[in-house]
Coordinates of C-alpha atoms and ligand atoms in Angstrom, one line a residue:
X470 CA 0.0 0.0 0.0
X471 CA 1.3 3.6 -1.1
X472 CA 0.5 6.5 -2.6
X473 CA 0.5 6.3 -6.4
X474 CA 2.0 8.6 -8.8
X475 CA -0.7 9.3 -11.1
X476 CA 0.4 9.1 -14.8
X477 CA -0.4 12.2 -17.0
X478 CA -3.4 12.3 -19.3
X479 CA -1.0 13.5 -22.3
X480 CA 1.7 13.4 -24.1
X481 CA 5.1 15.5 -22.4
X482 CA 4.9 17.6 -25.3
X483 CA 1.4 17.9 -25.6
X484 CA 1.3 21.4 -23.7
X485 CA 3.1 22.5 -26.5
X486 CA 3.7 25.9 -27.0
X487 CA 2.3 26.8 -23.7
X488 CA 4.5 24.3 -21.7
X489 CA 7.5 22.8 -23.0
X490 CA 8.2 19.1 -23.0
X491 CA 11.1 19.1 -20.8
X492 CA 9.7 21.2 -17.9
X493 CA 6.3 18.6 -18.2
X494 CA 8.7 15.7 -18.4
X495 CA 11.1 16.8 -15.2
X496 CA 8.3 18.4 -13.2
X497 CA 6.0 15.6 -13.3
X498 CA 8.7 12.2 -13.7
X499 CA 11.4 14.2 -11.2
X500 CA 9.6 16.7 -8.7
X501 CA 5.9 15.1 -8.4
X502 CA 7.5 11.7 -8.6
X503 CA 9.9 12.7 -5.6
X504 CA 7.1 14.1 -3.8
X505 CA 5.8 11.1 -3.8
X506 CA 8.3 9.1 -3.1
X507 CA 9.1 11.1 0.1
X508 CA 5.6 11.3 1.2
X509 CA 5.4 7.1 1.4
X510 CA 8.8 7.0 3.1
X511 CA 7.6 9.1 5.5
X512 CA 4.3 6.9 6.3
X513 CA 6.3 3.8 6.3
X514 CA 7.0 5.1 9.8
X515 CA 3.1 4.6 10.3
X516 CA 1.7 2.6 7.8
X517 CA -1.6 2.8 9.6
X518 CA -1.8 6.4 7.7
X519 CA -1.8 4.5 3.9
X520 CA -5.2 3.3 4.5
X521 CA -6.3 7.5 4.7
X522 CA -7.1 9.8 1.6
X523 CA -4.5 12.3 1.2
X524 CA -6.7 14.9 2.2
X525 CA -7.8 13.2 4.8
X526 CA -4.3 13.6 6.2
X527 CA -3.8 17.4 5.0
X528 CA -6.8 18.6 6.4
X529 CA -6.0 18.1 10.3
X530 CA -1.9 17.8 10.1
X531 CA -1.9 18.3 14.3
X532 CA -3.4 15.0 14.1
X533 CA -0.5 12.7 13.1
X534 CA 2.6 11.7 14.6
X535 CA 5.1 14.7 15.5
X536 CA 7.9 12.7 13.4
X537 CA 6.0 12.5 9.8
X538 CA 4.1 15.8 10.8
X539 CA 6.4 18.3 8.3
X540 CA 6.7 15.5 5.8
X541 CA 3.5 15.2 5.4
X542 CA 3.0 19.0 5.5
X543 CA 5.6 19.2 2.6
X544 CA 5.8 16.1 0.5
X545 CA 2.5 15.2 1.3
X546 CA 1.2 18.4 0.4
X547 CA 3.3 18.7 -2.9
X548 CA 2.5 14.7 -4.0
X549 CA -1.9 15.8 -3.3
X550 CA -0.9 19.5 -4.9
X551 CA 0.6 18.2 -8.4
X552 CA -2.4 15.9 -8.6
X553 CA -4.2 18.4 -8.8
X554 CA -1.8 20.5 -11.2
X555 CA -2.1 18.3 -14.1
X556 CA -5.3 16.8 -13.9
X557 CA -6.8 20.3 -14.4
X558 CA -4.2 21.0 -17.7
X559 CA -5.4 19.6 -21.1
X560 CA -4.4 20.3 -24.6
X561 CA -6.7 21.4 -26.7
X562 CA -9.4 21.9 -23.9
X563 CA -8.5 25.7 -23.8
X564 CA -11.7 28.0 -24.1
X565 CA -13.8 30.0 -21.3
X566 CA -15.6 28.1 -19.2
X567 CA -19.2 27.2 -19.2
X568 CA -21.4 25.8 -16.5
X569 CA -21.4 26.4 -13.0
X570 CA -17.9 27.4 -12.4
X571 CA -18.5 30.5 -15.3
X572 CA -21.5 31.9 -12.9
X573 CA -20.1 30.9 -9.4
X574 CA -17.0 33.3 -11.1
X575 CA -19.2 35.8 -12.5
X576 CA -21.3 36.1 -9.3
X577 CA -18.0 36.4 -7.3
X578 CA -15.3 38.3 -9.5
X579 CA -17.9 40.2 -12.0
X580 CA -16.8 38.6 -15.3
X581 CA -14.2 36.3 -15.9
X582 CA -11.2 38.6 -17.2
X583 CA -11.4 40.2 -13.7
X584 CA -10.8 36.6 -12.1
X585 CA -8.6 36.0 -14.3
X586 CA -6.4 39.3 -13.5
X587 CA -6.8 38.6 -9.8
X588 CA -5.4 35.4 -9.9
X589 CA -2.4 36.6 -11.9
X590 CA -1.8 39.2 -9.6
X591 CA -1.8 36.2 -6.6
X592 CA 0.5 33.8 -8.5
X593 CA 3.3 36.9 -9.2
X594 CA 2.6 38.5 -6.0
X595 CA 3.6 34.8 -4.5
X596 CA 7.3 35.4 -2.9
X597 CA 9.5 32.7 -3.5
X598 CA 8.0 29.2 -4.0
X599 CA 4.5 28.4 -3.4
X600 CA 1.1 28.3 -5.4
X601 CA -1.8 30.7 -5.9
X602 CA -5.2 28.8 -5.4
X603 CA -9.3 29.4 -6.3
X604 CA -10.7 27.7 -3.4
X605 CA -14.5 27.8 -2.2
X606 CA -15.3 27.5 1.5
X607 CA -17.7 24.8 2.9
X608 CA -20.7 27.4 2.5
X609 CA -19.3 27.5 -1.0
X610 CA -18.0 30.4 -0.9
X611 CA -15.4 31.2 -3.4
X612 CA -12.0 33.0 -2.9
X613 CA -8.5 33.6 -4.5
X614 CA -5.7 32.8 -2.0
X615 CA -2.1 31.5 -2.1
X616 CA 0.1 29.4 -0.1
X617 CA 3.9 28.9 0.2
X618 CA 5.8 25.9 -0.3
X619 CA 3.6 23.1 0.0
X620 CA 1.0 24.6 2.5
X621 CA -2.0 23.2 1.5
X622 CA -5.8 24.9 1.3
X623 CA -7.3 21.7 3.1
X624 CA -5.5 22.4 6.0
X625 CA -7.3 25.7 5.9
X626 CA -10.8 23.8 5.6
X627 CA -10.9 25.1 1.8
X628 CA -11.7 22.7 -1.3
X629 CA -9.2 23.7 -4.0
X630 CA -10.8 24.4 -7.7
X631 CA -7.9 25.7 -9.6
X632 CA -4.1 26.1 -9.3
X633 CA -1.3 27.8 -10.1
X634 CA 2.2 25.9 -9.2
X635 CA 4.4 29.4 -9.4
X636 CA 7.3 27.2 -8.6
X637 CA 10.4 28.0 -10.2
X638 CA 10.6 24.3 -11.3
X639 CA 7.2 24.9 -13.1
X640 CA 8.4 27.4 -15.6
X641 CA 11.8 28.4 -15.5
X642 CA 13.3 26.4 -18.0
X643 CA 11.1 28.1 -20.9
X644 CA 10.1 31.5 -19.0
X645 CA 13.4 31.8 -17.0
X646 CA 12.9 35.2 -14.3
X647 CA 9.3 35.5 -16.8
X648 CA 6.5 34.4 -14.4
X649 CA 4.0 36.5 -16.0
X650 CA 4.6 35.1 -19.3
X651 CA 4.0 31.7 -17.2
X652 CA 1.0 32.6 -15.7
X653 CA -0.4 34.7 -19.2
X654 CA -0.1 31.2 -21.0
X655 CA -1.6 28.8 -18.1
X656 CA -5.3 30.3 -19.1
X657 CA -4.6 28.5 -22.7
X658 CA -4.1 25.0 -20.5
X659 CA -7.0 25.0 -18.0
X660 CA -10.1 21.9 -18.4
X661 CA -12.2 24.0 -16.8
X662 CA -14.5 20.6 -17.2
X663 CA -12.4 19.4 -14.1
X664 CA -12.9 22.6 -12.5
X665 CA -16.5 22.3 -12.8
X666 CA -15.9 18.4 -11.1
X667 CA -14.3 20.4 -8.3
X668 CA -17.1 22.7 -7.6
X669 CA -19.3 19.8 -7.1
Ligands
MN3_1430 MN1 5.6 22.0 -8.9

């Protein structure tokens, strides 16, 4: 029993010319994949802990053992965050969205170029490594919030809808110092199908 890398839905140069192959490649086969790896390490000290959702263990972190406690916070956090990451990216999915994620954004941000600005104004205003998040509350409320390192919105009681990792790792080989250019082409990646899953 572990946690499972999940493959990705596409080919690594399927982003293509939004994401470059190599960063897909090393971000998801290296980083993720470490992540991972370090996340079931750590809960070999307790394998009781396997038979839990990853969220499960996110959302209350003062509940587990002292000694896989910041592990869990950080690889834990990263393996449940890059799930996230690239099941919401798609190639050739790119478009507004439709549904109830385009009027739960156009009830709460006006229309969607104004989400779309605030959330690029989270991801570069981000210092150092982290992510910038659309989360709703358990009323359903939705917000734009963002998190460093691998700080997670479960452990804030929030259900993540959309992502961005503003990483180095996640850009720098194309975009180099160039996070807006980053975050400008993200929009041209989101299935905003699977943000509609996460809205329930
Ligand atoms: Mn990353």
């Amino acid at each position: 029993m572990s946690f499972i890398l999940p493959e990705l839905n596409f080919d690594y140069n399927a982003l293509e010319p939004y994401m470059d192959a190599q960063t897909v490649g090393i971000h998801h086969d290296k980083h993720h994949a470490g992540y991972t790896k370090k996340l079931n390490s750590a809960i070999e000290k307790h394998p009781e802990f396997f038979n839990q959702e990853i969220v499960t263990l996110l959302n209350d972190l003062s509940e587990l053992p002292e000694n896989i406690r910041s592990a869990v916070r950080n690889n834990g956090g990263g393996y449940y965050h890059h799930n996230l990451w690239w099941e919401q990216l798609s190639p050739g999915k790119s478009g507004d969205p439709s549904g109830k994620i385009a009027d739960a954004l156009k009830n709460k941000f006006g229309d969607l170029d104004s989400f779309k600005s605030q959330m690029n104004d989270a991801a570069l205003g981000v210092f150092g490594s982290g992510w910038a998040w659309l989360c709703k509350n358990n009323s359903g409320d939705l917000s734009i919030i963002t998190t460093p390192n691998q700080d997670s919105p479960v452990s804030m009681q929030l259900t993540p809808l959309l992502t961005i990792d503003v990483w180095e790792h996640a850009y720098y080989l194309k975009f180099q110092n160039r996070r807006n250019e980053f975050v400008e082409n993200f929009w041209n990646m989101v299935d905003w199908d699977v943000v509609n899953k996460r809205l329930g």
